[in-house]
Short mmCIF file of C-alpha atoms and ligand atoms in Angstrom, two decimals:
data_model
loop_
_atom_site.label_atom_id
_atom_site.label_comp_id
_atom_site.label_asym_id
_atom_site.label_seq_id
_atom_site.Cartn_x
_atom_site.Cartn_y
_atom_site.Cartn_z
CA MET Y 19 4.62 -24.77 -12.07
CA ALA Y 20 1.85 -22.37 -11.10
CA TYR Y 21 2.23 -19.60 -8.54
CA LYS Y 22 -0.41 -19.82 -5.85
CA VAL Y 23 -2.16 -16.50 -5.24
CA VAL Y 24 -4.81 -16.27 -2.51
CA VAL Y 25 -7.50 -13.79 -3.49
CA LEU Y 26 -9.46 -12.05 -0.74
CA ALA Y 27 -11.89 -9.75 -2.54
CA GLY Y 28 -13.70 -8.63 0.61
CA ASP Y 29 -16.30 -5.91 0.98
CA GLY Y 30 -17.90 -3.10 -1.00
CA VAL Y 31 -16.09 -2.32 -4.21
CA GLY Y 32 -13.35 -4.84 -3.29
CA PRO Y 33 -14.78 -7.65 -5.46
CA GLU Y 34 -15.25 -5.29 -8.42
CA VAL Y 35 -11.72 -3.90 -8.44
CA VAL Y 36 -10.19 -7.30 -7.70
CA ARG Y 37 -12.10 -8.77 -10.67
CA GLU Y 38 -10.29 -6.28 -12.91
CA GLY Y 39 -6.98 -7.10 -11.25
CA ILE Y 40 -7.59 -10.77 -12.06
CA LYS Y 41 -8.51 -9.85 -15.62
CA VAL Y 42 -5.10 -8.24 -15.97
CA LEU Y 43 -3.48 -11.28 -14.34
CA HIS Y 44 -5.15 -13.51 -16.94
CA ALA Y 45 -3.78 -11.24 -19.66
CA VAL Y 46 -0.34 -11.75 -18.11
CA GLU Y 47 -0.84 -15.53 -18.12
CA GLU Y 48 -1.79 -15.45 -21.78
CA ALA Y 49 0.94 -13.06 -22.87
CA TYR Y 50 3.82 -14.40 -20.77
CA GLY Y 51 2.93 -18.08 -20.41
CA ILE Y 52 2.95 -17.77 -16.61
CA ASP Y 53 0.42 -19.82 -14.61
CA PHE Y 54 -1.34 -18.58 -11.51
CA ASP Y 55 -3.33 -20.85 -9.28
CA LEU Y 56 -5.93 -18.42 -7.90
CA VAL Y 57 -7.44 -19.47 -4.59
CA PRO Y 58 -10.34 -17.24 -3.51
CA TYR Y 59 -11.85 -16.99 -0.02
CA PRO Y 60 -14.80 -14.90 1.11
CA CYS Y 61 -13.99 -12.42 3.88
CA GLY Y 62 -14.90 -9.10 5.42
CA GLY Y 63 -17.68 -7.38 7.32
CA LYS Y 64 -20.54 -8.58 5.13
CA HIS Y 65 -19.25 -12.13 5.32
CA TYR Y 66 -19.13 -11.73 9.10
CA LEU Y 67 -22.77 -10.60 9.22
CA GLU Y 68 -23.77 -13.62 7.12
CA THR Y 69 -21.64 -16.29 8.78
CA GLY Y 70 -20.36 -15.00 12.13
CA GLU Y 71 -16.73 -15.29 11.00
CA GLU Y 72 -14.48 -12.71 9.35
CA TRP Y 73 -13.00 -15.33 7.02
CA PRO Y 74 -12.97 -19.14 6.86
CA GLU Y 75 -10.61 -20.74 9.34
CA VAL Y 76 -8.60 -22.44 6.61
CA ALA Y 77 -7.88 -19.15 4.84
CA PHE Y 78 -4.97 -18.02 7.01
CA GLU Y 79 -3.12 -21.31 6.57
CA SER Y 80 -3.78 -21.14 2.85
CA CYS Y 81 -2.28 -17.62 2.80
CA ARG Y 82 0.74 -18.90 4.70
CA THR Y 83 1.41 -21.51 2.03
CA SER Y 84 0.73 -19.18 -0.90
CA ASP Y 85 3.24 -17.37 -3.08
CA ALA Y 86 1.37 -14.08 -2.67
CA ILE Y 87 -1.92 -12.63 -1.45
CA LEU Y 88 -4.19 -10.13 -3.14
CA LEU Y 89 -6.76 -8.27 -1.05
CA GLY Y 90 -9.58 -5.98 -2.22
CA ALA Y 91 -11.00 -4.09 0.74
CA ILE Y 92 -12.68 -4.76 4.04
CA GLY Y 93 -15.30 -2.80 5.97
CA TYR Y 94 -19.08 -2.93 5.80
CA PRO Y 95 -21.57 -0.52 7.40
CA GLY Y 96 -22.86 -1.89 10.70
CA ALA Y 97 -20.47 -4.84 10.71
CA ASN Y 98 -18.62 -4.72 14.01
CA LEU Y 99 -17.30 -7.40 16.31
CA PRO Y 100 -18.73 -7.61 19.83
CA ASP Y 101 -15.66 -5.74 21.15
CA GLY Y 102 -16.40 -2.83 18.79
CA ASN Y 103 -13.63 -3.60 16.30
CA LEU Y 104 -14.36 -3.34 12.59
CA ALA Y 105 -15.44 -6.77 11.33
CA GLY Y 106 -12.99 -7.82 8.66
CA ALA Y 107 -10.06 -5.93 10.14
CA GLY Y 108 -9.06 -9.31 11.58
CA VAL Y 109 -8.21 -10.34 8.02
CA VAL Y 110 -5.93 -7.38 7.36
CA PHE Y 111 -4.32 -7.48 10.80
CA GLY Y 112 -4.34 -11.28 10.89
CA LEU Y 113 -2.11 -11.19 7.82
CA ARG Y 114 0.01 -8.16 8.72
CA PHE Y 115 0.77 -9.45 12.21
CA GLY Y 116 0.38 -13.18 11.61
CA LEU Y 117 2.69 -13.32 8.61
CA ASP Y 118 4.97 -10.58 9.97
CA LEU Y 119 4.47 -8.26 6.99
CA TYR Y 120 6.48 -5.49 8.61
CA ALA Y 121 6.88 -3.06 5.71
CA ASN Y 122 3.81 -1.42 4.25
CA VAL Y 123 5.16 -0.01 1.02
CA ARG Y 124 3.08 2.77 -0.53
CA PRO Y 125 4.38 4.39 -3.70
CA THR Y 126 3.24 7.92 -4.53
CA LYS Y 127 3.75 8.46 -8.22
CA LEU Y 128 2.03 10.93 -10.51
CA TYR Y 129 1.67 9.43 -13.97
CA PRO Y 130 1.75 11.65 -17.08
CA GLY Y 131 -1.64 13.13 -17.92
CA VAL Y 132 -3.09 12.62 -14.44
CA LYS Y 133 -4.28 15.66 -12.60
CA HIS Y 134 -3.47 15.95 -8.92
CA LYS Y 135 -6.36 16.26 -6.52
CA ILE Y 136 -5.55 19.41 -4.58
CA HIS Y 137 -8.51 21.79 -4.49
CA ASP Y 138 -9.82 22.22 -8.03
CA GLY Y 139 -6.96 19.98 -9.10
CA LEU Y 140 -9.04 18.49 -11.90
CA LYS Y 141 -8.25 21.61 -13.91
CA GLU Y 142 -4.56 21.43 -13.56
CA VAL Y 143 -1.86 19.12 -14.86
CA TRP Y 144 1.46 19.09 -13.04
CA ASP Y 145 4.82 18.07 -14.23
CA PRO Y 146 4.47 14.37 -13.41
CA GLY Y 147 8.18 14.05 -12.77
CA LYS Y 148 7.76 15.98 -9.55
CA VAL Y 149 5.95 13.29 -7.63
CA ASN Y 150 7.75 9.99 -7.26
CA PHE Y 151 8.43 8.86 -3.73
CA VAL Y 152 7.61 5.88 -1.55
CA ILE Y 153 6.32 5.88 1.99
CA VAL Y 154 7.42 2.84 3.96
CA ARG Y 155 5.06 2.44 6.88
CA GLU Y 156 5.99 0.23 9.82
CA ASN Y 157 3.24 -2.39 9.81
CA THR Y 158 3.46 -4.63 12.88
CA GLU Y 159 3.73 -2.39 15.93
CA GLY Y 160 3.31 1.27 16.92
CA ILE Y 161 -0.12 2.25 18.13
CA TYR Y 162 -1.65 -0.64 16.16
CA SER Y 163 -0.32 -3.05 18.78
CA PRO Y 164 -3.18 -4.93 20.42
CA ILE Y 165 -2.10 -3.69 23.84
CA ARG Y 166 -5.17 -1.59 24.44
CA GLY Y 167 -8.36 -1.60 26.37
CA ILE Y 168 -11.20 0.22 27.99
CA LEU Y 169 -10.73 0.73 31.69
CA LYS Y 170 -14.06 2.31 32.42
CA ARG Y 171 -17.06 2.29 30.15
CA GLY Y 172 -19.51 5.17 30.37
CA GLY Y 173 -19.82 7.91 32.96
CA VAL Y 174 -17.62 10.95 33.41
CA GLU Y 175 -14.56 8.88 34.25
CA GLU Y 176 -14.69 6.91 31.02
CA MET Y 177 -11.20 5.83 30.02
CA ALA Y 178 -9.53 4.02 27.13
CA ILE Y 179 -5.87 3.27 26.58
CA ASP Y 180 -3.96 2.49 23.37
CA ASN Y 181 -0.31 1.67 23.90
CA ARG Y 182 2.26 2.64 21.32
CA VAL Y 183 4.99 0.01 20.98
CA THR Y 184 8.40 0.58 19.42
CA THR Y 185 10.97 -2.18 19.48
CA ARG Y 186 14.55 -2.06 18.24
CA LYS Y 187 13.89 -5.11 16.05
CA GLY Y 188 10.72 -3.60 14.56
CA ALA Y 189 12.38 -0.26 13.86
CA GLU Y 190 15.58 -1.75 12.49
CA ARG Y 191 14.02 -4.07 9.94
CA VAL Y 192 11.65 -1.49 8.47
CA ILE Y 193 14.35 1.19 8.35
CA ARG Y 194 16.73 -1.22 6.64
CA PHE Y 195 13.95 -2.07 4.17
CA ALA Y 196 13.63 1.67 3.39
CA PHE Y 197 17.40 2.07 2.82
CA GLU Y 198 17.52 -1.02 0.59
CA LEU Y 199 14.65 0.42 -1.42
CA SER Y 200 16.29 3.81 -1.81
CA HIS Y 201 19.54 2.11 -2.75
CA ARG Y 202 17.73 0.47 -5.71
CA ARG Y 203 15.81 3.59 -6.80
CA GLU Y 204 16.83 6.54 -8.95
CA GLY Y 205 16.78 9.14 -6.18
CA ALA Y 206 14.51 12.11 -5.52
CA PRO Y 207 13.15 13.97 -8.57
CA LEU Y 208 14.61 17.25 -7.25
CA ASP Y 209 18.28 16.34 -7.33
CA GLY Y 210 18.58 12.66 -8.22
CA ARG Y 211 19.94 11.99 -4.73
CA LYS Y 212 19.02 8.76 -2.99
CA ARG Y 213 17.46 9.81 0.29
CA VAL Y 214 15.63 8.19 3.20
CA THR Y 215 13.63 10.61 5.30
CA CYS Y 216 13.10 9.55 8.90
CA VAL Y 217 9.65 10.85 9.82
CA ASP Y 218 8.86 10.85 13.53
CA LYS Y 219 7.84 12.93 16.52
CA SER Y 220 11.10 12.57 18.39
CA ASN Y 221 10.74 16.03 19.89
CA VAL Y 222 8.02 14.49 22.08
CA LEU Y 223 7.84 10.69 22.02
CA ASP Y 224 10.34 8.19 23.46
CA GLY Y 225 9.42 5.55 20.90
CA CYS Y 226 10.28 8.03 18.16
CA ARG Y 227 13.63 8.79 19.78
CA LEU Y 228 14.43 5.07 19.69
CA PHE Y 229 13.27 4.94 16.06
CA ARG Y 230 15.54 7.85 15.12
CA ARG Y 231 18.53 6.39 16.96
CA VAL Y 232 18.13 3.11 15.10
CA TYR Y 233 17.74 5.09 11.85
CA ASP Y 234 21.13 6.72 12.45
CA GLU Y 235 22.74 3.37 13.09
CA VAL Y 236 21.31 1.76 9.96
CA ALA Y 237 22.14 4.85 7.87
CA GLU Y 238 25.86 4.26 8.60
CA GLU Y 239 25.66 1.15 6.41
CA TYR Y 240 24.39 3.13 3.39
CA PRO Y 241 26.88 5.87 2.53
CA ASP Y 242 25.28 6.32 -0.92
CA VAL Y 243 21.93 7.31 0.62
CA ASP Y 244 21.38 10.80 2.08
CA ARG Y 245 20.05 11.14 5.61
CA ASP Y 246 17.04 13.38 6.14
CA TYR Y 247 14.82 14.07 9.14
CA ALA Y 248 11.33 15.47 9.56
CA TYR Y 249 8.79 15.68 12.34
CA ILE Y 250 5.52 14.20 11.15
CA ASP Y 251 3.58 17.47 11.49
CA ALA Y 252 6.08 19.41 9.40
CA PHE Y 253 6.47 16.51 6.97
CA THR Y 254 2.80 16.63 5.98
CA GLN Y 255 3.14 20.20 4.72
CA TRP Y 256 6.58 19.74 3.14
CA MET Y 257 5.33 16.67 1.31
CA MET Y 258 2.48 18.69 -0.20
CA ARG Y 259 4.56 21.79 -0.96
CA GLY Y 260 7.66 20.12 -2.32
CA PRO Y 261 7.13 16.43 -3.04
CA GLU Y 262 10.08 16.41 -5.46
CA ALA Y 263 12.52 16.47 -2.53
CA TYR Y 264 11.48 12.99 -1.38
CA ASP Y 265 12.69 9.57 -2.44
CA VAL Y 266 11.78 7.18 0.41
CA ALA Y 267 10.23 8.17 3.74
CA VAL Y 268 10.05 5.74 6.64
CA MET Y 269 7.73 6.15 9.60
CA SER Y 270 5.73 4.38 12.29
CA ASN Y 271 2.38 2.73 11.73
CA LEU Y 272 -0.23 5.42 12.39
CA PHE Y 273 1.90 8.24 10.95
CA GLY Y 274 2.18 6.19 7.76
CA ASP Y 275 -1.52 5.44 7.70
CA ILE Y 276 -2.35 9.14 7.78
CA ALA Y 277 0.48 10.39 5.56
CA THR Y 278 -0.32 7.94 2.76
CA ASP Y 279 -3.96 8.99 2.39
CA LEU Y 280 -2.72 12.57 2.16
CA ALA Y 281 0.03 11.59 -0.28
CA ALA Y 282 -2.58 10.00 -2.55
CA VAL Y 283 -3.89 13.51 -3.27
CA LEU Y 284 -0.59 14.25 -5.04
CA GLN Y 285 -1.00 11.29 -7.40
CA GLY Y 286 -4.56 11.85 -8.54
CA GLY Y 287 -6.46 10.43 -5.58
CA MET Y 288 -7.10 7.18 -3.78
CA GLY Y 289 -8.22 5.47 -6.98
CA LEU Y 290 -4.58 5.18 -8.00
CA ALA Y 291 -3.05 4.48 -4.61
CA THR Y 292 -1.69 1.02 -3.97
CA SER Y 293 0.31 -0.86 -1.39
CA GLY Y 294 2.33 -3.93 -0.63
CA ASN Y 295 2.50 -5.41 2.87
CA ILE Y 296 5.85 -7.10 2.74
CA GLY Y 297 7.74 -9.38 5.12
CA ASP Y 298 10.79 -11.58 4.72
CA HIS Y 299 8.76 -14.62 3.59
CA HIS Y 300 5.27 -13.46 2.66
CA ALA Y 301 3.51 -10.50 1.10
CA MET Y 302 -0.01 -9.18 0.65
CA PHE Y 303 -0.96 -6.53 -1.89
CA GLU Y 304 -3.99 -4.23 -1.69
CA PRO Y 305 -5.31 -0.95 -3.08
CA ILE Y 306 -5.51 1.69 -0.33
CA HIS Y 307 -8.95 3.10 -1.10
CA GLY Y 308 -11.06 0.85 1.10
CA SER Y 309 -14.47 -0.68 0.50
CA ALA Y 310 -16.40 2.52 -0.44
CA PRO Y 311 -19.79 0.83 0.25
CA LYS Y 312 -21.79 3.61 -1.37
CA TYR Y 313 -20.31 2.67 -4.75
CA GLU Y 314 -20.75 -1.09 -4.30
CA GLY Y 315 -22.23 -2.96 -7.25
CA GLN Y 316 -22.17 0.07 -9.56
CA ASP Y 317 -19.14 -0.93 -11.63
CA LYS Y 318 -17.88 2.58 -10.96
CA ALA Y 319 -14.77 2.37 -8.77
CA ASN Y 320 -11.35 2.94 -10.27
CA PRO Y 321 -9.64 -0.47 -10.58
CA MET Y 322 -6.18 1.04 -11.12
CA GLY Y 323 -5.22 0.82 -7.45
CA ALA Y 324 -5.99 -2.91 -7.54
CA VAL Y 325 -4.22 -3.37 -10.88
CA LEU Y 326 -1.16 -1.56 -9.54
CA ALA Y 327 -1.34 -3.91 -6.54
CA VAL Y 328 -1.10 -6.78 -9.04
CA GLN Y 329 1.86 -4.99 -10.64
CA MET Y 330 3.65 -4.71 -7.27
CA MET Y 331 2.86 -8.36 -6.59
CA LEU Y 332 4.43 -9.44 -9.89
CA GLU Y 333 7.53 -7.40 -9.17
CA TRP Y 334 7.95 -8.71 -5.62
CA LEU Y 335 7.36 -12.30 -6.71
CA GLY Y 336 9.68 -11.90 -9.70
CA GLU Y 337 12.50 -10.71 -7.47
CA LYS Y 338 11.85 -13.33 -4.82
CA LYS Y 339 11.73 -16.21 -7.29
CA GLY Y 340 14.34 -14.82 -9.66
CA ASP Y 341 11.76 -15.10 -12.45
CA GLY Y 342 12.45 -12.61 -15.22
CA SER Y 343 9.14 -13.17 -16.94
CA LEU Y 344 7.29 -12.00 -13.83
CA LEU Y 345 9.45 -8.86 -13.81
CA GLY Y 346 8.69 -8.31 -17.49
CA ALA Y 347 5.00 -8.75 -16.79
CA SER Y 348 5.17 -6.25 -13.94
CA ALA Y 349 6.73 -3.66 -16.25
CA ALA Y 350 4.06 -4.39 -18.87
CA VAL Y 351 1.25 -3.84 -16.36
CA GLU Y 352 2.70 -0.51 -15.29
CA ALA Y 353 3.14 0.47 -18.94
CA ALA Y 354 -0.51 -0.45 -19.53
CA VAL Y 355 -1.61 1.82 -16.68
CA ARG Y 356 0.52 4.63 -18.10
CA SER Y 357 -0.87 4.26 -21.60
CA VAL Y 358 -4.53 4.10 -20.50
CA LEU Y 359 -4.03 7.16 -18.29
CA LYS Y 360 -2.29 9.05 -21.06
CA GLY Y 361 -4.89 8.04 -23.63
CA GLY Y 362 -7.47 9.71 -21.41
CA LYS Y 363 -10.40 7.83 -22.99
CA ARG Y 364 -10.89 5.00 -20.52
CA LEU Y 365 -10.96 6.76 -17.16
CA THR Y 366 -13.34 6.35 -14.24
CA TYR Y 367 -15.30 9.24 -12.72
CA ASP Y 368 -12.65 10.08 -10.10
CA LEU Y 369 -10.23 11.00 -12.90
CA GLY Y 370 -12.82 13.05 -14.75
CA GLY Y 371 -13.86 10.23 -17.11
CA LYS Y 372 -17.04 8.26 -17.77
CA ALA Y 373 -15.73 4.73 -18.12
CA LYS Y 374 -16.89 1.90 -15.93
CA CYS Y 375 -14.59 -0.09 -13.69
CA SER Y 376 -14.86 -3.10 -16.02
CA GLN Y 377 -14.11 -1.01 -19.14
CA VAL Y 378 -10.92 0.29 -17.55
CA GLY Y 379 -10.00 -3.31 -16.69
CA ASP Y 380 -10.64 -4.36 -20.32
CA ALA Y 381 -8.46 -1.52 -21.61
CA LEU Y 382 -5.65 -2.44 -19.21
CA ALA Y 383 -5.80 -6.15 -20.07
CA ASP Y 384 -5.74 -5.31 -23.80
CA ALA Y 385 -2.78 -3.00 -23.30
CA VAL Y 386 -0.85 -5.78 -21.53
CA LYS Y 387 -1.51 -8.18 -24.41
CA ARG Y 388 -0.61 -5.55 -27.01
CA ALA Y 389 2.66 -4.74 -25.24
CA VAL Y 390 3.78 -8.34 -25.74
CA ALA Y 391 2.49 -8.58 -29.31
CA SER Y 392 4.60 -5.55 -30.25
CA PRO Y 393 7.42 -5.14 -27.73
CA GLY Y 394 9.03 -1.72 -27.56
C1 IPM C 428 -5.02 1.11 5.67
C2 IPM C 428 -6.35 1.12 6.33
C3 IPM C 428 -6.39 0.14 7.49
C4 IPM C 428 -5.36 0.62 8.51
C5 IPM C 428 -7.78 -0.04 8.13
C6 IPM C 428 -8.78 -0.47 7.11
C7 IPM C 428 -7.77 -0.97 9.29
O1 IPM C 428 -6.70 2.41 6.72
O2 IPM C 428 -4.58 0.03 5.22
O3 IPM C 428 -4.40 2.17 5.52
O4 IPM C 428 -5.65 1.42 9.39
O5 IPM C 428 -4.21 0.17 8.41
MG1 MG C 429 -5.36 3.88 5.98
#
């Protein structure tokens, strides 16, 4: 039986990095005898400009009946909906909200040999063991709720409102997800302690006070996981100054959006940053870097974020289906990323190398096949 994977390559460099992700998936098929039924749909801002729709109408239903979804990036210069929204965002939000993908899981991991990206970071290698935490971003409410509008357009009394929604159900399920994740992990690099950090702004916002109260309730069920609290403003600097203290951090939608771009600096930049949008029944996986239109068509973008999205997809699917070969394949893909990074010869420009996107994809696919040919 084949696993159905809907592929939404999208805009800008999306199709290029997704192509390399698929290359690695084909290597997995060959090496592990797993079949994927890949179902592609066009989508995004450019598609909107050409057709007047963000994605074909059938695509959502196809995603709903898929085993997993892989997305490249959306966003194209000048492509906006009549209401001003980014054309293509309807795909991302259509899936996050429509399939109830409430946990946006964003690992921040510094692999050996990779230089962090803090000012002049290309000169410096850190102890990779220091950066290994996961931000779990609430993905279906917060200030991303569609309860917003413009009351008055133009003039000195111009006014716009974005409502920030926090529900007990929304908080509880994402916080529980974070504790379950910590429970399965090895703990923070600093002390090996399992820890979930509740990141909020409960010194000011009511929604955050509710979030923190629910956090305390859920924490009671996980005596093996340390409690930890941080206000989002302080968290951003602590995360940069002492990332080794963190294991899992859970936070509301916009805080997580901002914190994860910043966190990517600790792991060598956006080129390596990946994410899984995960619900109880469905999941969509995407690199975090976005469509980067200025690099479109140059075979230049780092495909590792997309390949790591494939790796997360294999792991999630493997656990969901109880399929050990998918889990083995996931480990092999991560090992391939590690070995190509460590080798240092096949790196894209953002990591100080000269390789093209497709060459990195070739190297990763080869490494996956080699790993199976000579296990261990
Ligand atoms: C992200 C992105 C999206 C978001 C954009 C593209 C709508 O920044 O996935 O982090 O804000 O969630
Ligand atoms: Mg973002």
